[in-house]
Short mmCIF file of C-alpha atoms and ligand atoms in Angstrom, two decimals:
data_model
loop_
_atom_site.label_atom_id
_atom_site.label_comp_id
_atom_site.label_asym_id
_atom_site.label_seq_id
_atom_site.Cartn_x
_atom_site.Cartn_y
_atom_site.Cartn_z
CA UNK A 22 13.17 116.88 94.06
CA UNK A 23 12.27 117.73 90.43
CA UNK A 24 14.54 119.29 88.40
CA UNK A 25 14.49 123.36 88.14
CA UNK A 26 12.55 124.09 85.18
CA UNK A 27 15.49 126.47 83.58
CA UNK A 28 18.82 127.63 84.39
CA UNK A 29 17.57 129.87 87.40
CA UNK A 30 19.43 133.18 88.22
CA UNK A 31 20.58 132.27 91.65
CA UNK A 32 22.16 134.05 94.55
CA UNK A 33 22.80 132.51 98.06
CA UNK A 34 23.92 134.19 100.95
CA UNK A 35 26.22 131.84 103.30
CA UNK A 36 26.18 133.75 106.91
CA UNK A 37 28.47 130.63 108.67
CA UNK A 38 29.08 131.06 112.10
CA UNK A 39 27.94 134.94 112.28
CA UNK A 40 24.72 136.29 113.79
CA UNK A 41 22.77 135.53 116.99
CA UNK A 42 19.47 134.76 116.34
CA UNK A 43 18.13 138.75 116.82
CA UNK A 44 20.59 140.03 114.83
CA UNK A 45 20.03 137.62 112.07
CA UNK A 46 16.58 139.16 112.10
CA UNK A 47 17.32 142.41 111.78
CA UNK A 48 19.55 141.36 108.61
CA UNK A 49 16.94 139.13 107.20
CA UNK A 50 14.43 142.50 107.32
CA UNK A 51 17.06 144.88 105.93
CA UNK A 52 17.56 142.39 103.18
CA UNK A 53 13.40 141.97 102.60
CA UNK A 54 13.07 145.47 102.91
CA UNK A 55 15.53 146.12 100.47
CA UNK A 56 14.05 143.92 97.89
CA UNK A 57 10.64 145.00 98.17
CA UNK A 58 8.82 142.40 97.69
CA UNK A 59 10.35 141.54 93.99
CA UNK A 60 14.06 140.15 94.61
CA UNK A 61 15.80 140.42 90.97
CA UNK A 62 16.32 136.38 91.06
CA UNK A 63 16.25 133.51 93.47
CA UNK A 64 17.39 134.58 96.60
CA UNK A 65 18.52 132.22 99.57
CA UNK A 66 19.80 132.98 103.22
CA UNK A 67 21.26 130.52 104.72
CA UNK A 68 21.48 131.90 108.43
CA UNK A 69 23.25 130.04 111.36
CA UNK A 70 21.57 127.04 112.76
CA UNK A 71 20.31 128.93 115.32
CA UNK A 72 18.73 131.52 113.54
CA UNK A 73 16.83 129.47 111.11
CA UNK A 74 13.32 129.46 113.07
CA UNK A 75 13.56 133.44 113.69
CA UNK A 76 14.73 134.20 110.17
CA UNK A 77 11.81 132.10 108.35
CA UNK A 78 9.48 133.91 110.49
CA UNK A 79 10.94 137.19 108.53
CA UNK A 80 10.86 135.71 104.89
CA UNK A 81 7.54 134.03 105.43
CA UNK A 82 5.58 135.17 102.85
CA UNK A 83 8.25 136.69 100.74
CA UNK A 84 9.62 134.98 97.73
CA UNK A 85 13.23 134.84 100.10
CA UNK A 86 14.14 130.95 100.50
CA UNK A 87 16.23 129.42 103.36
CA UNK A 88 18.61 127.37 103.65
CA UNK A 89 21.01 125.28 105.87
CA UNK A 90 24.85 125.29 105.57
CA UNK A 91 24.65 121.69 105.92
CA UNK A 92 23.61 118.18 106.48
CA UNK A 93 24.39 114.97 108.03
CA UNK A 94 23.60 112.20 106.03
CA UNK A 95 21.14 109.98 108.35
CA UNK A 96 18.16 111.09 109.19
CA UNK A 97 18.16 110.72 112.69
CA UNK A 98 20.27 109.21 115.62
CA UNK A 99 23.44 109.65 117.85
CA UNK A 100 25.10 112.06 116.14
CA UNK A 101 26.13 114.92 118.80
CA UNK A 102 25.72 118.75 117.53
CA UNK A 103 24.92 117.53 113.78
CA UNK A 104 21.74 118.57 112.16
CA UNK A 105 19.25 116.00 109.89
CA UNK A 106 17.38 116.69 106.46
CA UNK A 107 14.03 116.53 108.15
CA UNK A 108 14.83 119.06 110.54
CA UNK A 109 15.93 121.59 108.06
CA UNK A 110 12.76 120.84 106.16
CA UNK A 111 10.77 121.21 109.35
CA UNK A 112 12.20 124.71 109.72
CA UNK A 113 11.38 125.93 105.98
CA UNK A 114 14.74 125.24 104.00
CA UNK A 115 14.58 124.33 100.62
CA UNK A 116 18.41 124.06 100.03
CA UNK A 117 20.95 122.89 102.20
CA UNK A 118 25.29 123.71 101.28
CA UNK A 119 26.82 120.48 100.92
CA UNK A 120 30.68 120.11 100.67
CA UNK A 121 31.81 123.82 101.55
CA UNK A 122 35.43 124.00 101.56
CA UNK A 123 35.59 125.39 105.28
CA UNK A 124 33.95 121.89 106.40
CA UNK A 125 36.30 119.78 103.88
CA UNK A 126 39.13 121.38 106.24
CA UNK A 127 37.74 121.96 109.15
CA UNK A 128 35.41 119.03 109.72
CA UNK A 129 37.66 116.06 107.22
CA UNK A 130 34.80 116.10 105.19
CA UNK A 131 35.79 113.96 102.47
CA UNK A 132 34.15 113.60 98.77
CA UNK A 133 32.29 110.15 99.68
CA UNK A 134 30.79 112.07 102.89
CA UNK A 135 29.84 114.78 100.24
CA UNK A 136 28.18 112.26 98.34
CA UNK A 137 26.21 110.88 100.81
CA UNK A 138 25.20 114.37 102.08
CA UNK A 139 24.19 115.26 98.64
CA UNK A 140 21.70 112.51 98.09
CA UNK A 141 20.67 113.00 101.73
CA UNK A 142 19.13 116.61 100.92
CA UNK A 143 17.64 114.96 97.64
CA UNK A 144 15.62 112.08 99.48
CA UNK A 145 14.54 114.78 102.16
CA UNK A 146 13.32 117.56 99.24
CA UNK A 147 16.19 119.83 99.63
CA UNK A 148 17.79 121.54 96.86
CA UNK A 149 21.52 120.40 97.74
CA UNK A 150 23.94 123.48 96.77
CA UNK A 151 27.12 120.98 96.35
CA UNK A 152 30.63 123.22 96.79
CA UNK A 153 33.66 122.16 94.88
CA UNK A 154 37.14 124.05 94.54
CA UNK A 155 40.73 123.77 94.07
CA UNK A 156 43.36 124.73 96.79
CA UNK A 157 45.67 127.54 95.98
CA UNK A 158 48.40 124.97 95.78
CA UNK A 159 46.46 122.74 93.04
CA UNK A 160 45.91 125.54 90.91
CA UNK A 161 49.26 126.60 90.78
CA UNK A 162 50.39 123.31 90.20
CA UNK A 163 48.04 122.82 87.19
CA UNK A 164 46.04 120.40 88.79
CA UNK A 165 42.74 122.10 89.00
CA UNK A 166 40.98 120.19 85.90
CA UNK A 167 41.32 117.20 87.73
CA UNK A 168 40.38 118.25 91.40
CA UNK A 169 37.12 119.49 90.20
CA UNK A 170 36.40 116.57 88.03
CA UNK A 171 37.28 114.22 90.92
CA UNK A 172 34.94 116.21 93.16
CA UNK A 173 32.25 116.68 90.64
CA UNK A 174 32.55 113.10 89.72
CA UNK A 175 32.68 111.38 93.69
CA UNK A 176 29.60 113.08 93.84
CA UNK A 177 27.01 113.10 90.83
CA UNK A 178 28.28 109.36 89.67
CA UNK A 179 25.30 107.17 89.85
CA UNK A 180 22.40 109.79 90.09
CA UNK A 181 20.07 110.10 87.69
CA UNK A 182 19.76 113.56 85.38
CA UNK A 183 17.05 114.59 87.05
CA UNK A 184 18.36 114.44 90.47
CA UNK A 185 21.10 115.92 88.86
CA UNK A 186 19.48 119.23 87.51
CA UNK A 187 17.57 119.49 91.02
CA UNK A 188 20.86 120.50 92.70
CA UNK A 189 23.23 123.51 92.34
CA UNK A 190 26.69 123.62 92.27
CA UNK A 191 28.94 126.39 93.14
CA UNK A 192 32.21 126.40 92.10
CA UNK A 193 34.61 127.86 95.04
CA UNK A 194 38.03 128.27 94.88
CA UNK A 195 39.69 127.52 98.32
CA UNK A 196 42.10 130.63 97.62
CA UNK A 197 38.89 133.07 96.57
CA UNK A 198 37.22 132.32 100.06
CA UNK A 199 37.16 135.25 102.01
CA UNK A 200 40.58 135.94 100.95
CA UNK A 201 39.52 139.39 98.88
CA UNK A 202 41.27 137.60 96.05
CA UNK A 203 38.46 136.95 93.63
CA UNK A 204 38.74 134.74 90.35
CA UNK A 205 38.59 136.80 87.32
CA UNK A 206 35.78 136.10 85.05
CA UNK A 207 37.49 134.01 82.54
CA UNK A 208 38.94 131.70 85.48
CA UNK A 209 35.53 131.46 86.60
CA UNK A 210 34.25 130.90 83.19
CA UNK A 211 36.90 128.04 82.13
CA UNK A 212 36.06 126.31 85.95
CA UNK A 213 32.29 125.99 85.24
CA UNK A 214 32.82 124.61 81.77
CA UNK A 215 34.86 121.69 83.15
CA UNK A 216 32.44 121.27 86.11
CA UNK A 217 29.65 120.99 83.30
CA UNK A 218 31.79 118.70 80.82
CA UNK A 219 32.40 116.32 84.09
CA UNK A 220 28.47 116.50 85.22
CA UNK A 221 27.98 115.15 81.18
CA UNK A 222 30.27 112.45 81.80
CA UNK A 223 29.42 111.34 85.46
CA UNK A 224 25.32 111.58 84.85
CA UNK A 225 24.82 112.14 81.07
CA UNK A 226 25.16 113.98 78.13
CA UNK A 227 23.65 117.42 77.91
CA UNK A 228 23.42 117.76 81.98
CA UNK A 229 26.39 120.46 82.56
CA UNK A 230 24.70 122.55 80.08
CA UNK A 231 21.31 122.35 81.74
CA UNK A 232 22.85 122.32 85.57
CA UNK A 233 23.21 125.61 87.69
CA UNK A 234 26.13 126.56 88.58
CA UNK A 235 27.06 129.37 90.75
CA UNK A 236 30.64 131.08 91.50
CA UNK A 237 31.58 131.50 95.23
CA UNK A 238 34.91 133.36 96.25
CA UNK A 239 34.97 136.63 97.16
CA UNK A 240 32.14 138.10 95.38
CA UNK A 241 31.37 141.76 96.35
CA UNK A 242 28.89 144.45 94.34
CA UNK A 243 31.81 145.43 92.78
CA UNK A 244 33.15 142.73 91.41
CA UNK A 245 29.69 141.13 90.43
CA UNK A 246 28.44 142.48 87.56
CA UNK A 247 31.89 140.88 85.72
CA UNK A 248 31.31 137.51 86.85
CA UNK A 249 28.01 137.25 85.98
CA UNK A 250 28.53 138.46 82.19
CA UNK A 251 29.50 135.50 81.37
CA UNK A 252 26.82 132.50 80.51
CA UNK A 253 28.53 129.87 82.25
CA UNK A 254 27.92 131.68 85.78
CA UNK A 255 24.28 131.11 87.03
CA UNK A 256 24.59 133.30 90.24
CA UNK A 257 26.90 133.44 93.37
CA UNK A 258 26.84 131.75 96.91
CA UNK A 259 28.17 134.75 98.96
CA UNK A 260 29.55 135.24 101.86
CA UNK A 261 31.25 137.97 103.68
CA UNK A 262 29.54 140.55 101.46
CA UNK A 263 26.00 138.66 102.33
CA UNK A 264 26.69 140.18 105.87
CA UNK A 265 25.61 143.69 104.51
CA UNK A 266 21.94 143.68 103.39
CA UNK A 267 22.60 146.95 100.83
CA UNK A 268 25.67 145.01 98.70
CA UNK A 269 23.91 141.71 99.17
CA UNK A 270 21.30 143.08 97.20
CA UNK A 271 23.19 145.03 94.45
CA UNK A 272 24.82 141.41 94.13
CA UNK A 273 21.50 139.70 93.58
CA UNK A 274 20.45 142.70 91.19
CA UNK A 275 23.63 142.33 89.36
CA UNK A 276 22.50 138.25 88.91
CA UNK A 277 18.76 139.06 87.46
CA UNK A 278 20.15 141.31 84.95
C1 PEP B 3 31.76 131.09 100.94
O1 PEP B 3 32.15 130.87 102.07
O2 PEP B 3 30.99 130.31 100.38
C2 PEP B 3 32.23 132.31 100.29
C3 PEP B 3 32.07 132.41 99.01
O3 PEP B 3 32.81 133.27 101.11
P1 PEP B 3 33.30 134.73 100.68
O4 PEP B 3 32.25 135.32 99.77
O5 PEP B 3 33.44 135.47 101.96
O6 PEP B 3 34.60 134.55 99.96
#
């Protein structure tokens, strides 16, 4: 993968486990319609598994990219219900989530499986967006600073900067995830500049300031705009409100501003 050229606006819609294949059409064309053609930045859907072949047949030829909500490490072999780099590639993704909190709990997805996944969607070409968060508890314990640089660090350590800089990160706070509750913009702000000071330390100096970052949590239209204002928030990943085509978009617009 070779680094993104800039700091890219980004937005990425996370659908999880919602939408048969033919209704994740009919999202995927409310969504292009609504864009018409221009989307205000980078826009991702990352549609179920099962939806990925019908949904690239709706962005083809849009400037819409897909992506997977995840990979397993190996390429290929006896791994039951998992899904493999190549076969997200051979389906049109260009990213692939790595890390989401929701498979850290639900899967024991730990941050040396994260790791692995991470330079798994690298070797295949995929832009790994690599999730990292603190549990309600943590943050009201104080311990947030060093969850994030412990995940941050278990998982860029070792890569070189331009590896790096050709993944995204989205900072996600367990207790933001479609809880409603969404950071406030100064949280937000203060979590990305630790994530960036750790990427300096773990890969090298300069690389937080050059790596996107997104903010995941709870992000609506509303809500949006604020987040965004500040420069240490690249974009959103997005989920519930990615559901909805019309405030998926005003979220997206909100980002290109
Ligand atoms: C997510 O699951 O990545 C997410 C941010 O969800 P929501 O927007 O629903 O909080």
């Amino acid at each position: 993968m070779a680094p993104w050229p800039r700091r890219p606006r980004l937005v990425a819609g996370n659908w999880k486990m919602n939408r048969t294949a033919e209704e994740a059409v009919a999202l995927a064309r409310q969504i292009v319609e609504a864009v018409r053609g221009a989307p205000p930045c980078e826009v991702v859907l990352c549609p179920p598994y099962t939806a990925l072949e019908s949904v690239r047949a709706v962005v083809r030829g849009t400037p819409l990219r897909l992506g997977g909500q995840n990979l397993h490490p190996e390429p290929r072999g006896p791994h039951t219900g998992e899904i493999s780099g190549p076969m997200l590639v051979a389906l049109g993704c260009q990213f692939a989530i790595v890390g989401h909190s929701e498979r850290r709990r639900d899967m024991h997805e730990d941050d040396a499986l994260v790791a692995r996944k991470l330079r798994a969607a690298l070797r295949h070409g995929l832009a790994p967006i690599v999730c990292v968060g603190e549990t309600v508890e943590e943050r009201e314990q104080g311990h947030t600073p060093e969850v994030l640089a412990r995940q941050v660090a278990a998982a860029y350590t070792g890569l070189a900067s331009e590896d790096a800089l050709a993944t995204v990160l989205a900072y996600e706070p367990v207790w933001a995830i479609g809880t409603g509750r969404v950071a406030t913009p100064e949280q937000a702000e203060e979590a990305h500049r630790l994530v960036r000071d750790t990427l300096d330390r773990a890969v090298g100096a300069g690389v937080g300031a050059r790596a996107t970052v997104l903010y995941g949590g709870s992000v609506t239209a509303e809500n949006a705009a604020s987040l965004f204002a500040k420069d240490e928030v690249d974009g959103a990943l997005v989920g519930g409100a990615s559901l909805e085509a019309e405030g998926f978009v005003r979220i997206a617009a909100a980002a290109g501003r």
